Short mmCIF file of C-alpha atoms and ligand atoms in Angstrom, two decimals:
data_model
loop_
_atom_site.label_atom_id
_atom_site.label_comp_id
_atom_site.label_asym_id
_atom_site.label_seq_id
_atom_site.Cartn_x
_atom_site.Cartn_y
_atom_site.Cartn_z
CA MET A 1 21.68 -9.02 -30.34
CA ARG A 2 21.69 -5.55 -30.02
CA ASN A 3 20.68 -4.14 -26.62
CA LYS A 4 17.72 -2.26 -26.28
CA TYR A 5 18.71 -0.22 -24.04
CA SER A 6 22.40 1.35 -26.14
CA ILE A 7 22.68 4.65 -26.47
CA PHE A 8 21.83 4.30 -30.16
CA ASN A 9 18.62 3.48 -29.51
CA LEU A 10 18.90 6.38 -26.84
CA LEU A 11 19.67 8.78 -29.62
CA ARG A 12 16.87 6.96 -31.99
CA HIS A 13 14.59 6.95 -29.16
CA SER A 14 14.91 11.13 -28.80
CA VAL A 15 14.96 12.07 -31.79
CA THR A 16 12.04 10.20 -33.03
CA GLY A 17 9.65 11.84 -30.14
CA HIS A 18 9.99 8.24 -28.36
CA SER A 19 7.23 7.10 -30.81
CA ASN A 20 8.77 3.26 -31.14
CA TRP A 21 8.80 2.98 -28.00
CA PRO A 22 7.75 -0.59 -26.66
CA GLU A 23 4.69 -1.13 -25.23
CA ALA A 24 5.81 -1.54 -21.21
CA TRP A 25 2.43 -4.33 -20.83
CA ARG A 26 0.18 -5.55 -23.48
CA SER A 27 -3.57 -4.09 -23.69
CA PRO A 28 -5.70 -6.41 -24.57
CA ASP A 29 -9.70 -6.91 -25.09
CA PRO A 30 -10.82 -8.92 -22.41
CA ARG A 31 -11.53 -13.18 -23.62
CA PRO A 32 -14.97 -14.31 -23.13
CA GLU A 33 -13.38 -16.16 -20.13
CA TYR A 34 -10.77 -16.86 -17.90
CA ASP A 35 -9.11 -18.66 -15.00
CA VAL A 36 -9.15 -16.34 -12.07
CA ILE A 37 -10.66 -12.06 -12.62
CA ILE A 38 -8.81 -10.32 -9.97
CA VAL A 39 -11.13 -6.54 -9.84
CA GLY A 40 -8.97 -4.00 -8.77
CA GLY A 41 -5.41 -2.92 -10.81
CA GLY A 42 -4.22 -1.20 -7.70
CA GLY A 43 -0.15 -2.88 -6.11
CA HIS A 44 -2.18 -5.40 -4.58
CA GLY A 45 -4.77 -6.95 -7.62
CA LEU A 46 -1.09 -6.41 -9.39
CA ALA A 47 1.05 -7.88 -7.44
CA SER A 48 -2.03 -11.34 -6.68
CA ALA A 49 -1.59 -12.11 -10.39
CA TYR A 50 1.76 -11.92 -11.34
CA TYR A 51 2.34 -14.39 -8.06
CA LEU A 52 -0.36 -16.50 -9.99
CA ALA A 53 0.94 -16.78 -12.94
CA ARG A 54 4.44 -17.48 -11.81
CA GLU A 55 3.91 -19.90 -8.88
CA HIS A 56 0.09 -21.07 -9.42
CA SER A 57 1.34 -21.47 -13.28
CA VAL A 58 -2.08 -20.36 -13.51
CA GLY A 59 -3.01 -20.13 -16.33
CA ARG A 60 -5.94 -17.34 -18.15
CA ILE A 61 -5.36 -14.25 -15.75
CA ALA A 62 -7.74 -11.22 -15.80
CA VAL A 63 -6.58 -7.46 -14.04
CA LEU A 64 -9.53 -5.67 -14.28
CA GLU A 65 -9.14 -1.56 -13.67
CA LYS A 66 -11.82 0.32 -14.19
CA GLY A 67 -9.68 3.42 -14.52
CA TRP A 68 -5.88 2.92 -15.52
CA ILE A 69 -3.78 1.25 -13.19
CA GLY A 70 -1.82 2.87 -10.13
CA GLY A 71 -4.58 5.50 -9.99
CA GLY A 72 -6.80 4.58 -6.87
CA ASN A 73 -4.45 4.14 -3.23
CA THR A 74 -1.37 2.94 -4.83
CA GLY A 75 -0.63 5.86 -6.97
CA ARG A 76 -2.25 8.84 -4.05
CA ASN A 77 0.03 6.98 -1.18
CA THR A 78 3.28 8.43 0.49
CA THR A 79 4.60 5.23 0.57
CA ILE A 80 5.98 4.41 4.12
CA VAL A 81 7.46 1.00 4.59
CA ARG A 82 7.57 -1.57 7.35
CA SER A 83 7.29 -4.65 10.06
CA ASN A 84 7.25 -3.29 13.46
CA TYR A 85 2.97 -4.22 13.94
CA LEU A 86 2.45 -5.46 17.54
CA TRP A 87 0.86 -8.09 17.36
CA ASP A 88 3.20 -12.98 15.83
CA GLU A 89 0.28 -12.97 13.77
CA ALA A 90 0.37 -8.80 12.11
CA ALA A 91 3.99 -8.98 12.37
CA HIS A 92 4.52 -11.73 10.24
CA LEU A 93 2.65 -10.92 7.27
CA TYR A 94 3.90 -7.21 7.40
CA GLU A 95 7.97 -8.18 7.25
CA LYS A 96 6.87 -11.16 4.76
CA SER A 97 6.69 -9.11 2.88
CA LEU A 98 9.65 -6.39 3.89
CA LYS A 99 11.38 -9.20 2.52
CA LEU A 100 10.13 -9.57 -0.49
CA TRP A 101 10.34 -5.79 -0.83
CA GLU A 102 14.08 -6.53 -0.38
CA GLY A 103 14.75 -8.42 -2.94
CA LEU A 104 11.65 -6.15 -5.04
CA SER A 105 13.22 -4.46 -7.58
CA GLN A 106 15.72 -7.57 -8.28
CA GLU A 107 12.96 -9.83 -8.72
CA LEU A 108 10.94 -7.30 -11.33
CA ASN A 109 13.94 -6.61 -13.00
CA TYR A 110 12.00 -3.17 -12.32
CA ASN A 111 13.55 -0.43 -9.62
CA VAL A 112 10.49 0.38 -7.38
CA MET A 113 13.08 2.73 -5.58
CA PHE A 114 12.03 0.63 -1.62
CA SER A 115 14.81 3.25 0.04
CA GLN A 116 15.64 1.40 3.16
CA ARG A 117 15.83 4.98 5.06
CA GLY A 118 14.75 3.68 8.38
CA VAL A 119 11.88 5.05 10.38
CA MET A 120 10.50 6.68 13.46
CA ASN A 121 7.49 6.55 15.51
CA LEU A 122 7.50 9.09 18.21
CA GLY A 123 6.50 9.53 21.88
CA HIS A 124 4.90 12.42 24.11
CA THR A 125 3.71 11.13 26.34
CA LEU A 126 4.52 8.13 29.49
CA GLN A 127 1.70 6.10 27.94
CA ASP A 128 3.01 6.35 24.36
CA MET A 129 6.13 4.97 25.46
CA ARG A 130 5.42 2.29 27.48
CA ASP A 131 3.76 1.21 23.87
CA ILE A 132 6.91 2.19 21.77
CA VAL A 133 9.09 0.43 24.44
CA ARG A 134 5.92 -2.76 24.39
CA ARG A 135 6.00 -3.20 20.20
CA SER A 136 9.15 -3.10 20.14
CA ASN A 137 10.47 -5.75 22.50
CA ALA A 138 7.78 -6.95 20.52
CA ASN A 139 9.11 -6.45 17.35
CA CYS A 140 12.89 -7.92 18.55
CA LEU A 141 11.03 -11.07 20.03
CA ASN A 142 9.65 -11.81 16.15
CA GLY A 143 13.46 -11.53 14.70
CA ILE A 144 12.49 -7.68 13.40
CA ASP A 145 14.02 -5.35 14.14
CA SER A 146 13.44 -2.12 16.71
CA GLU A 147 15.19 0.14 18.59
CA VAL A 148 13.72 2.33 21.21
CA LEU A 149 15.56 5.67 20.87
CA THR A 150 16.09 8.92 23.49
CA PRO A 151 15.40 12.72 22.24
CA ALA A 152 19.56 13.54 22.03
CA ASP A 153 19.48 10.19 19.44
CA ILE A 154 16.48 11.59 17.61
CA LYS A 155 18.12 15.12 17.83
CA GLN A 156 21.50 13.20 16.51
CA MET A 157 19.83 11.71 13.26
CA VAL A 158 17.21 14.57 12.45
CA PRO A 159 18.50 18.48 13.32
CA LEU A 160 15.85 19.75 11.94
CA ILE A 161 13.40 18.70 14.93
CA ASP A 162 12.31 20.42 18.29
CA VAL A 163 13.59 17.76 20.91
CA SER A 164 13.47 20.73 23.89
CA ASP A 165 10.53 20.65 26.60
CA ARG A 166 8.82 23.59 24.78
CA ALA A 167 7.03 21.62 22.71
CA ARG A 168 3.22 21.54 23.07
CA TYR A 169 3.74 17.38 23.15
CA PRO A 170 7.71 17.10 23.99
CA ILE A 171 9.31 14.09 22.13
CA LEU A 172 10.36 11.63 25.35
CA GLY A 173 11.34 8.57 22.49
CA ALA A 174 11.47 7.18 19.71
CA SER A 175 11.00 3.67 17.83
CA PHE A 176 12.98 2.66 15.28
CA GLN A 177 12.84 0.64 12.27
CA PRO A 178 16.22 0.38 10.42
CA ARG A 179 15.63 -1.06 7.69
CA GLY A 180 12.36 0.51 7.33
CA GLY A 181 11.98 2.84 4.34
CA VAL A 182 10.01 4.62 1.39
CA ALA A 183 9.26 3.58 -1.78
CA ARG A 184 8.45 4.50 -5.00
CA HIS A 185 5.05 4.42 -5.31
CA ASP A 186 3.54 4.02 -9.55
CA ALA A 187 6.59 1.74 -10.17
CA LEU A 188 5.98 -0.78 -7.62
CA ALA A 189 2.41 -0.86 -9.88
CA TRP A 190 4.88 -0.36 -13.40
CA GLY A 191 6.72 -2.80 -12.10
CA PHE A 192 4.03 -5.80 -10.80
CA ALA A 193 2.09 -5.24 -14.35
CA ARG A 194 4.98 -5.25 -16.18
CA ALA A 195 5.49 -8.50 -14.80
CA ALA A 196 2.33 -10.11 -14.82
CA ASP A 197 1.68 -9.21 -18.61
CA ARG A 198 4.49 -10.78 -19.30
CA HIS A 199 3.77 -14.20 -17.27
CA GLY A 200 1.01 -13.96 -20.08
CA VAL A 201 -1.41 -11.66 -17.42
CA ASP A 202 -4.26 -9.91 -19.80
CA ILE A 203 -4.43 -5.82 -18.20
CA ILE A 204 -7.73 -4.58 -18.88
CA GLN A 205 -7.56 -0.53 -18.47
CA ASN A 206 -10.93 0.64 -18.15
CA CYS A 207 -12.81 -2.04 -17.25
CA GLU A 208 -15.70 -1.72 -14.60
CA VAL A 209 -17.08 -4.51 -13.16
CA THR A 210 -20.35 -3.84 -12.24
CA GLY A 211 -22.09 -7.26 -11.15
CA ILE A 212 -20.63 -10.20 -10.07
CA ARG A 213 -22.85 -12.90 -11.12
CA ARG A 214 -24.23 -16.84 -8.67
CA LYS A 215 -25.05 -19.99 -9.30
CA ASN A 216 -25.96 -22.12 -6.60
CA GLY A 217 -23.49 -20.26 -4.41
CA ALA A 218 -20.75 -20.24 -6.22
CA VAL A 219 -19.35 -17.52 -8.45
CA THR A 220 -19.59 -17.67 -12.37
CA GLY A 221 -17.90 -14.62 -13.66
CA VAL A 222 -18.20 -10.70 -13.31
CA GLU A 223 -20.37 -8.19 -15.26
CA THR A 224 -18.52 -5.62 -16.81
CA SER A 225 -18.77 -2.11 -19.27
CA ARG A 226 -16.77 -4.60 -21.61
CA GLY A 227 -19.35 -7.51 -21.03
CA PHE A 228 -19.55 -10.00 -19.65
CA ILE A 229 -16.93 -12.42 -18.47
CA ALA A 230 -16.90 -15.90 -17.34
CA ALA A 231 -14.90 -17.02 -14.67
CA PRO A 232 -14.67 -19.98 -11.52
CA LYS A 233 -12.84 -17.66 -9.25
CA VAL A 234 -12.46 -14.02 -8.67
CA GLY A 235 -10.56 -11.84 -6.60
CA VAL A 236 -12.18 -9.01 -5.09
CA VAL A 237 -8.81 -6.08 -4.20
CA ALA A 238 -11.22 -2.70 -5.18
CA ALA A 239 -9.35 -1.03 -1.33
CA GLY A 240 -11.58 1.90 -0.64
CA HIS A 241 -15.01 0.18 -2.72
CA SER A 242 -14.35 -2.67 -1.75
CA SER A 243 -18.18 -2.97 0.78
CA VAL A 244 -19.30 -1.66 -3.08
CA LEU A 245 -17.99 -4.55 -4.79
CA ALA A 246 -19.58 -7.11 -1.81
CA THR A 247 -22.91 -5.57 -2.36
CA MET A 248 -23.14 -6.43 -5.67
CA ALA A 249 -22.23 -10.25 -4.60
CA GLY A 250 -25.07 -10.00 -1.79
CA LEU A 251 -22.43 -9.13 1.05
CA ARG A 252 -21.67 -7.01 3.39
CA MET A 253 -17.84 -6.05 4.83
CA PRO A 254 -17.09 -4.71 8.17
CA ILE A 255 -15.70 -1.90 6.67
CA GLU A 256 -15.70 1.79 6.53
CA SER A 257 -14.60 3.55 3.61
CA HIS A 258 -13.23 6.71 4.72
CA PRO A 259 -11.39 9.59 2.48
CA LEU A 260 -7.06 10.30 3.49
CA GLN A 261 -4.77 13.24 2.82
CA ALA A 262 -1.71 13.97 1.88
CA LEU A 263 -0.08 17.03 0.76
CA VAL A 264 4.11 17.94 -0.34
CA SER A 265 5.94 21.18 -1.17
CA GLU A 266 8.27 22.38 -2.68
CA PRO A 267 11.23 20.57 -3.04
CA LEU A 268 14.33 21.21 -0.42
CA LYS A 269 18.19 20.60 -0.74
CA PRO A 270 17.91 17.27 1.63
CA VAL A 271 17.31 18.12 5.32
CA LEU A 272 15.06 14.17 6.63
CA ASP A 273 16.48 10.76 5.18
CA THR A 274 14.57 9.35 7.62
CA VAL A 275 10.28 9.06 7.76
CA ILE A 276 9.37 10.34 11.17
CA MET A 277 5.60 9.78 11.64
CA SER A 278 3.98 10.87 15.06
CA ASN A 279 0.18 10.25 16.14
CA ALA A 280 -0.36 12.01 19.33
CA VAL A 281 0.15 15.22 16.86
CA HIS A 282 -1.97 13.42 13.93
CA GLY A 283 0.98 13.64 11.27
CA TYR A 284 4.32 12.91 9.36
CA ILE A 285 6.90 13.46 6.99
CA SER A 286 9.29 12.18 4.64
CA GLN A 287 11.96 13.57 1.68
CA SER A 288 10.59 12.55 -1.90
CA ASP A 289 14.42 11.49 -3.67
CA LYS A 290 13.28 14.70 -5.67
CA GLY A 291 13.23 17.31 -2.07
CA GLU A 292 9.59 17.51 -2.59
CA LEU A 293 8.21 17.14 1.90
CA VAL A 294 5.71 13.85 2.27
CA ILE A 295 3.36 14.91 4.94
CA GLY A 296 0.06 13.32 5.65
CA ALA A 297 -2.81 12.60 8.38
CA GLY A 298 -4.98 10.25 10.40
CA ILE A 299 -8.12 9.78 8.76
CA ASP A 300 -11.27 11.73 7.16
CA ALA A 301 -13.55 11.61 10.02
CA TYR A 302 -16.53 11.04 7.62
CA THR A 303 -17.05 8.16 5.39
CA GLY A 304 -16.82 9.54 1.53
CA TYR A 305 -15.81 8.26 -1.85
CA GLY A 306 -14.41 12.64 -2.63
CA GLN A 307 -10.82 11.67 -3.47
CA ARG A 308 -10.82 15.10 -2.63
CA GLY A 309 -8.21 17.23 -0.06
CA SER A 310 -10.10 19.75 2.31
CA PHE A 311 -8.71 23.22 4.05
CA SER A 312 -9.20 21.74 7.53
CA ILE A 313 -7.34 18.46 7.19
CA ILE A 314 -3.68 20.12 5.58
CA GLU A 315 -4.58 22.91 8.18
CA GLY A 316 -4.72 20.46 11.09
CA ASN A 317 -1.32 19.09 8.69
CA VAL A 318 0.89 21.49 8.63
CA SER A 319 0.31 22.79 11.77
CA ALA A 320 1.43 18.98 13.36
CA ILE A 321 4.71 19.38 11.22
CA VAL A 322 5.76 22.69 12.04
CA GLU A 323 5.42 21.95 15.93
CA LEU A 324 7.15 18.78 14.93
CA PHE A 325 9.44 21.48 12.62
CA PRO A 326 9.50 25.05 13.04
CA ALA A 327 11.76 25.50 10.11
CA PHE A 328 9.25 23.90 7.90
CA SER A 329 7.51 27.37 8.80
CA ARG A 330 8.34 28.52 5.74
CA VAL A 331 8.46 26.09 3.39
CA ARG A 332 5.24 26.19 0.38
CA MET A 333 3.02 23.49 -0.44
CA LEU A 334 2.86 22.30 -4.17
CA ARG A 335 -0.05 19.92 -3.57
CA GLN A 336 -2.71 18.70 -1.60
CA TRP A 337 -4.85 15.22 -2.51
CA GLY A 338 -6.87 12.79 -1.46
CA GLY A 339 -7.17 8.85 -1.57
CA ILE A 340 -10.45 5.92 0.16
CA VAL A 341 -9.38 3.88 2.51
CA ASP A 342 -10.91 1.04 3.53
CA VAL A 343 -10.92 0.47 7.72
CA CYS A 344 -11.33 -2.32 9.48
CA PRO A 345 -12.38 -2.27 13.70
CA ASP A 346 -9.42 -3.89 13.68
CA ALA A 347 -7.15 -2.30 11.91
CA CYS A 348 -6.34 -4.88 9.96
CA PRO A 349 -6.50 -6.84 6.74
CA ILE A 350 -9.16 -8.74 4.96
CA ILE A 351 -8.19 -11.30 3.37
CA SER A 352 -9.72 -14.47 2.91
CA ARG A 353 -13.11 -17.27 1.12
CA THR A 354 -16.52 -15.88 2.00
CA PRO A 355 -19.31 -17.52 1.34
CA VAL A 356 -19.87 -17.27 -1.91
CA LYS A 357 -17.98 -20.31 -3.26
CA GLY A 358 -15.14 -19.36 -5.85
CA LEU A 359 -15.08 -15.81 -4.76
CA TYR A 360 -12.19 -14.34 -2.72
CA PHE A 361 -11.87 -10.70 -0.95
CA ASN A 362 -8.67 -8.57 -0.38
CA CYS A 363 -9.64 -5.06 1.76
CA GLY A 364 -9.49 -3.54 4.77
CA TRP A 365 -5.89 -2.47 4.59
CA GLY A 366 -7.16 0.89 5.72
CA THR A 367 -4.28 3.51 6.25
CA GLY A 368 -1.49 0.39 5.64
CA GLY A 369 -1.64 -1.66 3.07
CA PHE A 370 1.14 -0.11 0.10
CA LYS A 371 4.20 -1.78 2.57
CA ALA A 372 1.78 -5.44 2.95
CA THR A 373 2.10 -4.80 -1.55
CA PRO A 374 4.58 -7.60 -2.38
CA GLY A 375 2.70 -9.90 1.15
CA SER A 376 -0.40 -9.74 0.56
CA GLY A 377 -0.72 -10.44 -3.12
CA TRP A 378 1.37 -13.06 -2.48
CA VAL A 379 -0.77 -14.48 -0.37
CA PHE A 380 -3.83 -13.93 -1.89
CA ALA A 381 -2.64 -15.59 -4.62
CA TYR A 382 -2.06 -18.87 -2.77
CA THR A 383 -4.91 -18.48 -1.57
CA ILE A 384 -6.57 -18.09 -4.41
CA ALA A 385 -5.00 -20.46 -6.00
CA ARG A 386 -5.70 -23.16 -3.90
CA ASP A 387 -9.28 -22.26 -1.91
CA ALA A 388 -7.57 -22.27 1.45
CA PRO A 389 -5.24 -19.61 4.14
CA HIS A 390 -1.71 -19.23 4.26
CA ARG A 391 -1.48 -20.07 7.74
CA LEU A 392 0.27 -16.01 6.86
CA ASN A 393 -2.92 -14.57 6.59
CA ALA A 394 -5.07 -17.80 7.99
CA ALA A 395 -5.19 -15.29 11.13
CA PHE A 396 -7.13 -12.25 8.64
CA ASP A 397 -10.41 -14.72 7.42
CA LEU A 398 -13.44 -13.16 7.42
CA GLU A 399 -13.71 -16.19 10.49
CA ARG A 400 -12.52 -13.47 13.27
CA PHE A 401 -15.90 -11.11 13.26
CA TYR A 402 -17.09 -14.42 14.11
CA SER A 403 -15.16 -15.78 16.66
CA GLY A 404 -14.07 -12.60 17.50
CA ALA A 405 -10.26 -13.54 17.49
CA LEU A 406 -9.78 -9.47 15.93
CA ILE A 407 -6.48 -8.89 16.24
CA ASP A 408 -6.02 -4.93 17.35
CA GLU A 409 -3.01 -3.34 15.22
CA HIS A 410 -4.49 0.25 16.17
CA GLY A 411 -1.70 1.85 17.72
CA ALA A 412 0.45 0.63 15.31
CA ALA A 413 -1.13 1.70 12.66
CA GLY A 414 1.22 4.67 12.32
CA VAL A 415 -1.68 7.54 11.22
CA ALA A 416 -4.80 7.99 13.45
CA HIS A 417 -7.94 6.00 13.33
P1 FAD B 1 -5.66 0.46 -5.29
O1 FAD B 1 -4.05 0.81 -5.38
O2 FAD B 1 -6.50 1.74 -4.29
O3 FAD B 1 -6.59 -0.36 -6.34
C1 FAD B 1 -7.68 -0.78 -6.46
C2 FAD B 1 -8.72 0.15 -7.76
O4 FAD B 1 -9.54 -1.02 -7.61
C3 FAD B 1 -8.11 1.15 -7.72
O5 FAD B 1 -7.34 1.27 -9.49
C4 FAD B 1 -9.59 0.70 -8.03
O6 FAD B 1 -9.83 1.84 -9.40
C5 FAD B 1 -10.86 -0.14 -8.37
N1 FAD B 1 -11.51 -0.68 -8.44
C6 FAD B 1 -12.44 0.22 -7.77
N2 FAD B 1 -13.67 -0.76 -7.64
C7 FAD B 1 -13.48 -1.57 -9.34
C8 FAD B 1 -14.60 -1.98 -9.72
N3 FAD B 1 -15.62 -1.73 -9.46
N4 FAD B 1 -14.01 -3.08 -11.01
C9 FAD B 1 -12.79 -2.33 -12.05
N5 FAD B 1 -12.25 -1.81 -10.68
C10 FAD B 1 -12.16 -1.32 -9.37
N6 FAD B 1 0.52 3.17 3.33
C11 FAD B 1 1.50 1.81 3.73
O7 FAD B 1 1.53 1.77 3.80
N7 FAD B 1 2.48 3.31 3.75
C12 FAD B 1 1.63 4.95 3.21
O8 FAD B 1 2.39 5.75 4.14
C13 FAD B 1 0.42 4.65 2.84
N8 FAD B 1 -0.17 6.10 3.00
C14 FAD B 1 -1.03 6.38 2.66
C15 FAD B 1 -1.15 7.45 2.14
C16 FAD B 1 -2.64 8.21 1.34
C17 FAD B 1 -2.68 9.54 1.39
C18 FAD B 1 -3.13 6.84 0.89
C19 FAD B 1 -4.96 7.73 1.07
C20 FAD B 1 -3.27 6.23 1.22
C21 FAD B 1 -2.28 5.92 2.32
N9 FAD B 1 -2.05 4.14 2.29
C22 FAD B 1 -0.39 3.69 3.17
C23 FAD B 1 -2.68 3.09 2.32
C24 FAD B 1 -2.37 2.37 1.33
O9 FAD B 1 -2.38 3.40 -0.24
C25 FAD B 1 -3.40 1.25 0.87
O10 FAD B 1 -3.64 0.49 1.96
C26 FAD B 1 -2.93 0.07 -0.35
O11 FAD B 1 -2.29 1.49 -1.78
C27 FAD B 1 -4.01 -0.49 -0.98
O12 FAD B 1 -3.95 -0.73 -2.71
P2 FAD B 1 -4.31 -2.14 -3.67
O13 FAD B 1 -4.02 -2.14 -4.54
O14 FAD B 1 -5.27 -2.09 -2.36
O15 FAD B 1 -5.57 -0.38 -3.87
O1 PYC B 2 1.37 2.46 7.85
O2 PYC B 2 2.97 3.65 8.14
C1 PYC B 2 2.04 3.44 7.70
C2 PYC B 2 1.43 5.50 7.29
C3 PYC B 2 1.59 6.29 7.40
C4 PYC B 2 1.32 6.80 6.55
C5 PYC B 2 0.15 6.00 6.51
N1 PYC B 2 0.19 4.85 6.18
#
């Protein structure tokens, strides 16, 4: 059989302008009815559809995306992957995801460029250091890799960082998760999309869900910009727009939508081979494989749906980074952007059935859902297929907002909320 990746084919495509490349996934018209509809073609929605087809043999699945797949937070995030959460429930969920990340390129047969270069969370006050030691101990008890570093350890690993006591907030230490790292965000969406398509999932872009139809307390399908589509099960994975979708079903979600901004610099030679996060100065930074410094801030203080950046955030964010890395003061910034994150009061997600039978929500990942993408899709697929939570997401039910069993992960959120 002729290998479609052969040199001959590469040459042929280079002279034909790539015009005959096969599509990575189909673009079908929506069918009138599916077994499961997933609303939202971000990483979480695509992963949910993939695992529904692959692990639960659900036959007719559609992913409906109002824009293009990965065009929401999946394609706008800064790709930090780690599992160093404090409480057992969150630690187990994020660790499941990290384990999936470790085999994901092979699983999807698509290079998601997962680079385990480690993630460092800096401490600048005695209370930061107490929290770091507590969280690191909790992680180790859960079998999650974690080390506590001294300023000298940090300086050895990151020569450009300022660990002197001249800094406004001197660095007193850090936690370090060696298995954490970064990945290629859009490759994650494309990899899951292609693999889901191979399992027969219909990925329908430019198809906005405008209503959720119900009868006798059960979902019957969705109204869309391409007409009504019937389904007995609908899973909503719409990140910053989750509360808009919930309203369509007569539900209220305990969620606020906030812009979260990031920016990248011009490409530099390799200068930083790990990820640095600091909540005290409100900034985090890594260097992409292209050489750009990838920089982000805490959430904007106001709520809103504008996927834009703003000068005040850039100014504060860049000042924070220059406090940590004075040498970066001469680096030029190339571009900045914003995404809309769905923030829950306890900085933990909702992965849950709802009072409407057959309607499920996966949302509230706030500033930290990229790392959770495979694990989130895996447990959400289980929840939809069996109409019951997996033990890994049972604690993330909507019920916790009635019972009060909140899981406060603000400390581990990594960026300020
Ligand atoms: P999305 O990718 O936003 O997908 C939701 C999709 O739903 C969108 O494509 C949207 O168009 C679609 N949609 C909405 N409404 C409708 C509708 N009515 N009909 C059809 N489709 C609809 N997390 C980390 O773990 N690490 C990080 O380093 C990190 N950095 C971040 C930096 C920034 C600047 C931002 C904005 C976020 C960051 N996050 C990070 C958070 C992370 O990006 C998100 O939690 C995660 O990507 C959410 O994935 P998703 O698939 O749920 O959402
Ligand atoms: O959750 O690790 C994280 C993160 C980093 C930047 C934004 N979110």
